[in-house]
mmCIF file of C-alpha atoms in Angstrom:
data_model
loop_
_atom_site.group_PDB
_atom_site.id
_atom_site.type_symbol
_atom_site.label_atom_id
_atom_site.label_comp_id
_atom_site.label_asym_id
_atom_site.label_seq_id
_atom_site.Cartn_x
_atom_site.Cartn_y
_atom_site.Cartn_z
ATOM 1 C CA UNK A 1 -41.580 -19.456 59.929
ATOM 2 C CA UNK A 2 -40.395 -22.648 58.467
ATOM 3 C CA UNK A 3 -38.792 -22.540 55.186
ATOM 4 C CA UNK A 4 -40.964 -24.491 52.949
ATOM 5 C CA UNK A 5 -43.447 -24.174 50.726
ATOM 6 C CA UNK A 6 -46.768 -25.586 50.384
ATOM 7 C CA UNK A 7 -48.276 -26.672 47.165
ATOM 8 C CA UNK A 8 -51.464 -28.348 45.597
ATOM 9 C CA UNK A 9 -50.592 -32.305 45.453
ATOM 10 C CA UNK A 10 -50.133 -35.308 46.043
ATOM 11 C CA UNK A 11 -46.384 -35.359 44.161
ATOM 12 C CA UNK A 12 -46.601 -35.758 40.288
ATOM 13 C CA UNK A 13 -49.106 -32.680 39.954
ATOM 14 C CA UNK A 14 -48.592 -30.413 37.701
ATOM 15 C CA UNK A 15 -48.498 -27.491 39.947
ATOM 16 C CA UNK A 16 -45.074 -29.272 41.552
ATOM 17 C CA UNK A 17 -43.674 -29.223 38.044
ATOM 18 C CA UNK A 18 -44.130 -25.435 37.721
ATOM 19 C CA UNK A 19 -42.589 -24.830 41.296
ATOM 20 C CA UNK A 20 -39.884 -26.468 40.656
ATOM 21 C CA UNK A 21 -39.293 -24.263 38.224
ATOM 22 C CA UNK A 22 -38.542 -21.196 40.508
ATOM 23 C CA UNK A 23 -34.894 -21.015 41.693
ATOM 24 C CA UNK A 24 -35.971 -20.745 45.326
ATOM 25 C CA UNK A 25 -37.588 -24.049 45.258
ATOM 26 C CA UNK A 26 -34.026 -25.653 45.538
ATOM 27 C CA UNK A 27 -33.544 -24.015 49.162
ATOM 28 C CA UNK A 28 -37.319 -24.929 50.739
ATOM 29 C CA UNK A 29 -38.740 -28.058 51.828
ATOM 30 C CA UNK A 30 -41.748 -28.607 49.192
ATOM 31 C CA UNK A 31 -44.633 -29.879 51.058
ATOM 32 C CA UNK A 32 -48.098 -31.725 49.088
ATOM 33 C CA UNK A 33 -51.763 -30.705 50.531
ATOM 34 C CA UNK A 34 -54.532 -32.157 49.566
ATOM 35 C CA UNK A 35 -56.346 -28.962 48.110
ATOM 36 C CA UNK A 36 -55.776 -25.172 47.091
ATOM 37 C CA UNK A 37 -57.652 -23.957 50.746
ATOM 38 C CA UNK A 38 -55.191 -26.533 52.760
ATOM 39 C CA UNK A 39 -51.932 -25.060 51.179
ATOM 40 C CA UNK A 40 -53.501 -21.634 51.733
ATOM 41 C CA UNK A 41 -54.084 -22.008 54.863
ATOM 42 C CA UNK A 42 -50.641 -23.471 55.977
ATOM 43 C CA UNK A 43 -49.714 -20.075 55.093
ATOM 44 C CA UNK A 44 -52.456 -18.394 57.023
ATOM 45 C CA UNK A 45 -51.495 -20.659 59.939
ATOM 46 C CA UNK A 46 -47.771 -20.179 59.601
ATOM 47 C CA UNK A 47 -46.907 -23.643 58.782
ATOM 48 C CA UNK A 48 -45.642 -22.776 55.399
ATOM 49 C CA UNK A 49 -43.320 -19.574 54.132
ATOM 50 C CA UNK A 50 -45.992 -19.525 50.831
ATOM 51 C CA UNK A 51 -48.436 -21.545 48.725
ATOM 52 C CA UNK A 52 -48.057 -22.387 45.568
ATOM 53 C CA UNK A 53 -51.241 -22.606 43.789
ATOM 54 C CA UNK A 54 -53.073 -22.491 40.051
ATOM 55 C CA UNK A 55 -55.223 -19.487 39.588
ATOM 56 C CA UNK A 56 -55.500 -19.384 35.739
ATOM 57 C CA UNK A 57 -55.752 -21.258 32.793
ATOM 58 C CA UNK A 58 -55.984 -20.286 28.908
ATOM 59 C CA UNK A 59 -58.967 -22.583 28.216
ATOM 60 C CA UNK A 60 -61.418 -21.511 30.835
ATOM 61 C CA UNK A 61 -59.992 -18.537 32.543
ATOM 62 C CA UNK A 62 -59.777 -18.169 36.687
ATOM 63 C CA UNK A 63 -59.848 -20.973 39.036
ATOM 64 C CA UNK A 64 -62.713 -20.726 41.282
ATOM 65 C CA UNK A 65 -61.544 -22.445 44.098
ATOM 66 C CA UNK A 66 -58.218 -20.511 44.209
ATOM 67 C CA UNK A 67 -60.148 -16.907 43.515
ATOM 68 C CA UNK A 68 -62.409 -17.234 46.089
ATOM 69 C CA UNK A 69 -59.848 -18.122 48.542
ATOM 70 C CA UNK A 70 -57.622 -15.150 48.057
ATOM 71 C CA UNK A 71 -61.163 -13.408 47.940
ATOM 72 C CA UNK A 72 -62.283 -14.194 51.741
ATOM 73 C CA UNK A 73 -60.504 -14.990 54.806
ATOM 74 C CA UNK A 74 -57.185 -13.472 56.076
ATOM 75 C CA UNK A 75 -55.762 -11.676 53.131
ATOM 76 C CA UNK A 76 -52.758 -12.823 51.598
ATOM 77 C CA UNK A 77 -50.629 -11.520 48.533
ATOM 78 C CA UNK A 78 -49.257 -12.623 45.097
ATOM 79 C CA UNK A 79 -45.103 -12.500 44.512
ATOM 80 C CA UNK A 80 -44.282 -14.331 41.586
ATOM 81 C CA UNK A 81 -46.160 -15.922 38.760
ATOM 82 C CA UNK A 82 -45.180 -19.234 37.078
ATOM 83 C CA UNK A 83 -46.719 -19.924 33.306
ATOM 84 C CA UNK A 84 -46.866 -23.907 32.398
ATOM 85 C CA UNK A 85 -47.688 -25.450 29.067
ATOM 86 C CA UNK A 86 -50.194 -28.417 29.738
ATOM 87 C CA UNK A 87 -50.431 -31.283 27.960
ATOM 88 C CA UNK A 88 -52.170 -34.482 29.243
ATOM 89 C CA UNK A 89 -51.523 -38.474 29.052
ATOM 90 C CA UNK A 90 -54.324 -40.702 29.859
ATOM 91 C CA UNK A 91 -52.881 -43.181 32.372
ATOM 92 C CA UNK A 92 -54.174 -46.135 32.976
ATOM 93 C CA UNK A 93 -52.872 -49.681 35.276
ATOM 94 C CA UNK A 94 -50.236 -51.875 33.433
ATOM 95 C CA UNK A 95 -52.183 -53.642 31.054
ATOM 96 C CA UNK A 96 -55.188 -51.766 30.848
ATOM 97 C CA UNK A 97 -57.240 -51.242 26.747
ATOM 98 C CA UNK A 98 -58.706 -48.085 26.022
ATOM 99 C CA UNK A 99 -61.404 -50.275 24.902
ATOM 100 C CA UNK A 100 -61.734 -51.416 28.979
ATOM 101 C CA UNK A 101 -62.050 -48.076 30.341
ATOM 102 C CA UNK A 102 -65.436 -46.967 31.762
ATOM 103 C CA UNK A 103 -64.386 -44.451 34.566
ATOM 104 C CA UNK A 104 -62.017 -41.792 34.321
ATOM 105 C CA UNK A 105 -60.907 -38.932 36.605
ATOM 106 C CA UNK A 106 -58.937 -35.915 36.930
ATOM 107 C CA UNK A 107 -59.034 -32.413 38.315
ATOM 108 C CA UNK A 108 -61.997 -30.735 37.225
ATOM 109 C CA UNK A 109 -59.462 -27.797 35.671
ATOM 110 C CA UNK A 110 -58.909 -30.501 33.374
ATOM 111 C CA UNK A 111 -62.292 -31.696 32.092
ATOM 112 C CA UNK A 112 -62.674 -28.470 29.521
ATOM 113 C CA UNK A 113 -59.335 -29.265 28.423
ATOM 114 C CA UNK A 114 -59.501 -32.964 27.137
ATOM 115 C CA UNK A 115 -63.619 -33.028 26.583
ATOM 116 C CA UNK A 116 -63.397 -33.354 23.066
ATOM 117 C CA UNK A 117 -60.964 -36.080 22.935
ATOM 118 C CA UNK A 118 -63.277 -37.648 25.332
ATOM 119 C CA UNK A 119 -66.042 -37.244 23.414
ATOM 120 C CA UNK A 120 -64.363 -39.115 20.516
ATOM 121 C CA UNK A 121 -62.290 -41.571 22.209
ATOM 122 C CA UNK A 122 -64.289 -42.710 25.495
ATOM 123 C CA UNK A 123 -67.556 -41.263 24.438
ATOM 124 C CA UNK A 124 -69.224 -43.425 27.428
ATOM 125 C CA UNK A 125 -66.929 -42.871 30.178
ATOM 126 C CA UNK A 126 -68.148 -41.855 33.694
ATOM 127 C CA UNK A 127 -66.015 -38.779 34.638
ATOM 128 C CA UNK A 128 -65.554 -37.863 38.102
ATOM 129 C CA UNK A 129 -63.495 -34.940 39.498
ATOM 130 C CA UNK A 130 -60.569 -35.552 41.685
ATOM 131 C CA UNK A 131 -58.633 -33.368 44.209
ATOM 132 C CA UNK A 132 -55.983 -32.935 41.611
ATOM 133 C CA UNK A 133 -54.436 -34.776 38.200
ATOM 134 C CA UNK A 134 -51.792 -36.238 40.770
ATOM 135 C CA UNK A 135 -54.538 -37.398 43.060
ATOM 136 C CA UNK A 136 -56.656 -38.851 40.370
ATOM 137 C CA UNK A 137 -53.546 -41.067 39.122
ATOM 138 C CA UNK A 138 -53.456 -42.139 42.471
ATOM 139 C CA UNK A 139 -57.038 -43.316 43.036
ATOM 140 C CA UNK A 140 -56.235 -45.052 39.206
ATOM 141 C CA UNK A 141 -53.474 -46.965 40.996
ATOM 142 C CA UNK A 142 -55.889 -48.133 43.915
ATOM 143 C CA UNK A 143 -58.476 -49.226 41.902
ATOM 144 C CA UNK A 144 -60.847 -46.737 42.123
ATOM 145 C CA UNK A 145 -61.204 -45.526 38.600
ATOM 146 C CA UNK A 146 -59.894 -47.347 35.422
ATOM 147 C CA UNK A 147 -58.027 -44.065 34.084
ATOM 148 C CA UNK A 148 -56.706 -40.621 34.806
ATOM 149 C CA UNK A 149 -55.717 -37.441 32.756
ATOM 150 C CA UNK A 150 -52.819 -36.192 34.661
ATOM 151 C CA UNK A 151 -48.981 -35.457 33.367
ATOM 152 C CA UNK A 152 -46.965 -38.014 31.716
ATOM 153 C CA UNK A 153 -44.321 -37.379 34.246
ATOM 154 C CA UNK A 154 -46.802 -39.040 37.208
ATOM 155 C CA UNK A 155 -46.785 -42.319 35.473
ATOM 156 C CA UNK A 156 -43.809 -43.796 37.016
ATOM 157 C CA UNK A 157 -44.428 -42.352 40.436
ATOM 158 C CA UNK A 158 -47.904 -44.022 40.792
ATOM 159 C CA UNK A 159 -46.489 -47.285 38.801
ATOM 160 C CA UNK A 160 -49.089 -46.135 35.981
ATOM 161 C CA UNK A 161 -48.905 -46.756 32.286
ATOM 162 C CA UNK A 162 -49.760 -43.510 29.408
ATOM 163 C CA UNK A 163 -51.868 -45.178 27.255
ATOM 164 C CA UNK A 164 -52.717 -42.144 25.321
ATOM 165 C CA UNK A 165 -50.249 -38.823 25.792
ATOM 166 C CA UNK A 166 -50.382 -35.596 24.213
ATOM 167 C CA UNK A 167 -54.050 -34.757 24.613
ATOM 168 C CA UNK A 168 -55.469 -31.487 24.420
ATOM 169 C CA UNK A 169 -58.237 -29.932 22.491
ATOM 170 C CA UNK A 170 -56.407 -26.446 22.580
ATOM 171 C CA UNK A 171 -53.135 -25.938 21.197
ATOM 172 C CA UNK A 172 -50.884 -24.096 22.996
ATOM 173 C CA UNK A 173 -52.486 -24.353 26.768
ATOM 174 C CA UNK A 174 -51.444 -22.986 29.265
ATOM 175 C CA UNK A 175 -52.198 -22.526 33.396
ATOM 176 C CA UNK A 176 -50.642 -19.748 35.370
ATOM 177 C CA UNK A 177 -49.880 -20.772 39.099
ATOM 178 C CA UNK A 178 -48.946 -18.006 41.684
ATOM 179 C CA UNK A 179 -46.681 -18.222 44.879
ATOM 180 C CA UNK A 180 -48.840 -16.805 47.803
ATOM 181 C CA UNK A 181 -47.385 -15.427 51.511
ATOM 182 C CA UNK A 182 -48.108 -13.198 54.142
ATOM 183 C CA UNK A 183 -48.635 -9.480 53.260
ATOM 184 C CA UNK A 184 -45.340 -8.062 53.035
ATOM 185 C CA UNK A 185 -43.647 -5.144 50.900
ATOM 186 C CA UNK A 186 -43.860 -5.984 47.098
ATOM 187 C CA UNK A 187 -41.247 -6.401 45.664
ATOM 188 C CA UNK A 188 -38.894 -3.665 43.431
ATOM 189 C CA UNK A 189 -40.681 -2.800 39.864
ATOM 190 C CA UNK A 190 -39.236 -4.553 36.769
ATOM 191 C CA UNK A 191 -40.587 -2.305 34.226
ATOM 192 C CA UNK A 192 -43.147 -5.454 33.072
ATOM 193 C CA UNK A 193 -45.389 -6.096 36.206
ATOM 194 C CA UNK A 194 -48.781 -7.024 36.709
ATOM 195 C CA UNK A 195 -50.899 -6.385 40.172
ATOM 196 C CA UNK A 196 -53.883 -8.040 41.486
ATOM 197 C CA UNK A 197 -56.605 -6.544 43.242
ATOM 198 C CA UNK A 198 -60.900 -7.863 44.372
ATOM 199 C CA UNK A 199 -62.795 -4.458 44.002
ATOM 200 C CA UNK A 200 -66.265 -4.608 46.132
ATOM 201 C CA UNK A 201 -68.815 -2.134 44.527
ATOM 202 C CA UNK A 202 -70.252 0.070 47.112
ATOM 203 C CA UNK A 203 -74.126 -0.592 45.637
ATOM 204 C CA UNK A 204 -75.793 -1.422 42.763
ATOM 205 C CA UNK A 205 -76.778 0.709 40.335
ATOM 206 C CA UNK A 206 -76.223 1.130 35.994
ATOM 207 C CA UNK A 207 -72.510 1.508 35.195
ATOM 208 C CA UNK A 208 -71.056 0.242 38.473
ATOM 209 C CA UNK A 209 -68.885 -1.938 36.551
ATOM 210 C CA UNK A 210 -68.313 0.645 34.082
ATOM 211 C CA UNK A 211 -67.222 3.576 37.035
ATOM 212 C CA UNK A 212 -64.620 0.713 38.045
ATOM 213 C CA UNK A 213 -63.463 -0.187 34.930
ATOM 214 C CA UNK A 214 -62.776 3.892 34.001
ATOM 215 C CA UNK A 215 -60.431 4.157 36.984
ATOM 216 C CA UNK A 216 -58.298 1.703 35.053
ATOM 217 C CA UNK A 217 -59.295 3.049 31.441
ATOM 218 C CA UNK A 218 -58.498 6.662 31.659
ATOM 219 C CA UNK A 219 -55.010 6.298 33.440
ATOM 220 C CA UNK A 220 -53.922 4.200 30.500
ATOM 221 C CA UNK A 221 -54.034 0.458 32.250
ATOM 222 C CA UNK A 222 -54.315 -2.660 30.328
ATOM 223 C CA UNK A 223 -56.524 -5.355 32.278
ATOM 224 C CA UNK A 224 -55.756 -8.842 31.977
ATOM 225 C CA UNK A 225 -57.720 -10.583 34.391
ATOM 226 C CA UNK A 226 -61.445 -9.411 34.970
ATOM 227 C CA UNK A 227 -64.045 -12.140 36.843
ATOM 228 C CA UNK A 228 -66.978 -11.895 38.804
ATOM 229 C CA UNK A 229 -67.542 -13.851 42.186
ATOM 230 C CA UNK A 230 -70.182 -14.161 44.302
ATOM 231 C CA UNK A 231 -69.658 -12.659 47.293
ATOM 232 C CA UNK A 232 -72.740 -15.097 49.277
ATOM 233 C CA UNK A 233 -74.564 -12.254 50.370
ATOM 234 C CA UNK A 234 -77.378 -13.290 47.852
ATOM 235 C CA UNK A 235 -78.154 -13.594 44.045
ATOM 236 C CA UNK A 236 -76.778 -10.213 41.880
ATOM 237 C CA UNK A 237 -74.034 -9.446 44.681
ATOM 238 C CA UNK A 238 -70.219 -10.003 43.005
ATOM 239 C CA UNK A 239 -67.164 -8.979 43.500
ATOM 240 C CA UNK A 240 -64.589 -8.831 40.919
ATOM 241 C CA UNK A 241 -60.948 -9.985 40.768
ATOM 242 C CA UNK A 242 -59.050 -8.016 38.576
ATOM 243 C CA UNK A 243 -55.097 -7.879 37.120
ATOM 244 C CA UNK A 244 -53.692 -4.974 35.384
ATOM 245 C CA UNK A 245 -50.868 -3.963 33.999
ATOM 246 C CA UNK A 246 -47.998 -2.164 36.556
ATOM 247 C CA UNK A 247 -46.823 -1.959 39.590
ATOM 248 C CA UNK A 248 -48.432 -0.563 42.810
ATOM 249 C CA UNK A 249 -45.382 1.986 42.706
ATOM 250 C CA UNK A 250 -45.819 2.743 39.637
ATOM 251 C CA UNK A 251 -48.316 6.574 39.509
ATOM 252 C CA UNK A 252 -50.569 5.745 37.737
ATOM 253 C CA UNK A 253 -51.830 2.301 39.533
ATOM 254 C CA UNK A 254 -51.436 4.030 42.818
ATOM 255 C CA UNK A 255 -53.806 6.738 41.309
ATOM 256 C CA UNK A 256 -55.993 4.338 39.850
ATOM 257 C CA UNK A 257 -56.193 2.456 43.070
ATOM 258 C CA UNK A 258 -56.692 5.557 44.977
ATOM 259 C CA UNK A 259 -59.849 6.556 42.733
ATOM 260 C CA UNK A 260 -61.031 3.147 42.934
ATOM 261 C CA UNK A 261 -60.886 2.771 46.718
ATOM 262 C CA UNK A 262 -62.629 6.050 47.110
ATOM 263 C CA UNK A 263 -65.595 4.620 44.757
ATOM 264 C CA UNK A 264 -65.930 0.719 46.069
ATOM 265 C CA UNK A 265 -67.181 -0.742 49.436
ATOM 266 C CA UNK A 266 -63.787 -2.588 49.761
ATOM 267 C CA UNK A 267 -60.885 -2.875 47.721
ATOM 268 C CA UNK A 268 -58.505 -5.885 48.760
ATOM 269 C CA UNK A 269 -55.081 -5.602 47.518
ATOM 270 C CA UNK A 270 -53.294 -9.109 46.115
ATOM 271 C CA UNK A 271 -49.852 -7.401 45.377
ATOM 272 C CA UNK A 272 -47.943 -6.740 42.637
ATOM 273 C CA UNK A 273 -45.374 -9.160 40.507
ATOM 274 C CA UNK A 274 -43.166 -9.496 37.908
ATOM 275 C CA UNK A 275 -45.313 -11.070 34.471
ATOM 276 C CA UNK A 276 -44.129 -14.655 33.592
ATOM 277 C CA UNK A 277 -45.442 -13.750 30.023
ATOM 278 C CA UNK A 278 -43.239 -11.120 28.738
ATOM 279 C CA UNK A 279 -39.544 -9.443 30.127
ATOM 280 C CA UNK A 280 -39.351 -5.989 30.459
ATOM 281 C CA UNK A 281 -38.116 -5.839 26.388
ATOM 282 C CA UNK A 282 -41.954 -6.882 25.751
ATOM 283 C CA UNK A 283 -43.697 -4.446 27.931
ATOM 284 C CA UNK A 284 -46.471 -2.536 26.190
ATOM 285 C CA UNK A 285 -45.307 1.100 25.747
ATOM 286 C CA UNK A 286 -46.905 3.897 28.131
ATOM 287 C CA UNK A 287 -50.267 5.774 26.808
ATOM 288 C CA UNK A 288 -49.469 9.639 26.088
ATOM 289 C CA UNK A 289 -49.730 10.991 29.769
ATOM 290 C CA UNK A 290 -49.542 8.497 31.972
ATOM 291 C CA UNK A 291 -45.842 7.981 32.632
ATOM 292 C CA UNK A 292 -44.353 8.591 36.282
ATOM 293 C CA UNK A 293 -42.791 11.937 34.725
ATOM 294 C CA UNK A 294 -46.019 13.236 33.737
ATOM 295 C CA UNK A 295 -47.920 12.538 36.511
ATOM 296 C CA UNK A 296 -45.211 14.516 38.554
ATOM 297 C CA UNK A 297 -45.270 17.060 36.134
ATOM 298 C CA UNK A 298 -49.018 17.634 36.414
ATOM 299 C CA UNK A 299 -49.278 17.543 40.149
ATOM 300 C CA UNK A 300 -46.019 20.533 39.986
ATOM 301 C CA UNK A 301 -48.615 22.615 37.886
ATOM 302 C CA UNK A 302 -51.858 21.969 40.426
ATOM 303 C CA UNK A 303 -48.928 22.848 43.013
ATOM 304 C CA UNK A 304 -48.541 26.535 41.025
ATOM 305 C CA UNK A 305 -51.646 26.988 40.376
ATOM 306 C CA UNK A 306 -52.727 26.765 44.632
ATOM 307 C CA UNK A 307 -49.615 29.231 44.686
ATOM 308 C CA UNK A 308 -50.421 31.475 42.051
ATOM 309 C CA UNK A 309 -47.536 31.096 39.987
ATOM 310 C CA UNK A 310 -49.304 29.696 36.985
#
């Protein structure tokens, strides 16, 4: 498989900032496509080692598109998580007045993001969503629209001027991005992990989501990630996407994963990753009971019990 890696673009996006924060991004050929499902799918195809990819951000939560492509077709898995702090610039042709601008672009990630500033700086701008920020900056630079919200940093490489920088209407945002490959083995525990999983419920009844959420509960795992999607078999059918805390090797996820694919139609495993939040000096200390030890300590007792030598 070739060695690069295949990431939302055109250049200047900020999902090419984040990758290049991972120290294997020095030894692979980075490679733009034009969408989250192209990059995916040069993985799928085997034109790309991985995908890099935004899945999350702190102002509206999942990313559809990417969700519902690690929700269908072939599956893939999750190895590493990247966490960026976003901050926009409005950028806009040399010369260009805020007072001048009636069209403005980005990708629609973005939007919830800037809206108020919008609202009170360019309250009658046309906005239009754009592949990405990157690609909006672009279509800025051809004419197509008299300003984009993308990162400072793309300025120069579209020969665009930040007329406005530092916008945000949250403080403190942030969007998670996710390098995506082939299933493969996980990678070793670190003691502060996270694992992704899409739990299909087997029908519909009261406290479906409840009996899934209780295989997590009662073993002592923190969720972090919990969002419906439809699954397009009709109105009221969803599946959800779901991160918790631990590692797949870790007892009690395997147990809790056990339980849960005994109870859903399908569960579809995304893999299991070090956090980019915390280091293993942060990680939220074990509920009474559900450490490795006690597990195996418990399961020695059924084993005594079957053999009479409780």
């Amino acid at each position: 498989m070739p060695a690069s890696y295949a990431y939302l673009g055109p250049e200047g996006t900020f999902t090419e900032v984040a990758l290049r924060t991972l120290p294997e991004a020095a030894t692979r050929a980075l490679v733009p496509y034009v969408s989250v499902q192209s990059a995916l799918d040069a993985v799928r195809v085997g034109d790309a080692e991985a995908a890099f990819v935004p899945i999350e951000n702190s102002v509206e939560g999942g990313i559809t598109t990417t969700l519902d492509e690690l929700v269908a077709g072939t599956p893939l898995m999750i190895y590493r998580e990247v966490l960026l702090s976003i901050t926009f610039a409005l950028l806009v042709r040399p010369g260009t007045e805020l007072s001048a601008i009636k069209t403005v672009t980005a990708h629609p990630a973005a939007q919830p993001q800037v809206r108020n500033w919008l609202k009170a700086n360019l309250p009658d701008a046309l906005w239009e969503s754009s592949a990405s920020n990157a690609d909006g900056a672009r279509l800025v630079q051809e004419g197509r629209y008299d300003a984009a919200f993308a990162g400072e940093f793309a300025a120069a490489r579209y020969g665009l001027t930040a007329l406005e920088t530092g916008i945000h209407d949250a403080e403190n945002a942030q969007t998670r991005f996710v390098l995506v490959g082939r299933p493969a083995r996980p990678a070793a525990p670190t003691g502060a992990d996270k694992t992704s999983v899409v739990l299909w419920q087997r029908d519909d009844h009261p406290g479906t989501l409840r009996d899934l959420l209780g295989e997590f509960a009662t073993r002592g795992i923190n969720l972090m990630l919990l969002q419906s999607r439809p699954t397009g078999a009709g109105i009221g059918n969803y599946c959800f996407c779901v991160d918790a805390e631990g590692h797949i090797s870790d007892r009690r996820v395997a147990d809790a994963l056990m339980g849960l694919k005994r109870i859903c139609l399908e569960v579809r495993y995304l893999g299991s990753y070090p956090r980019a939040d915390i280091g293993v000096d942060g990680a939220r200390p074990l509920r009474p009971g559900t450490s490795d030890a006690e597990f195996t300590k418990a399961s020695d007792w059924v084993a005594r019990c079957q053999d009479g030598r409780f």
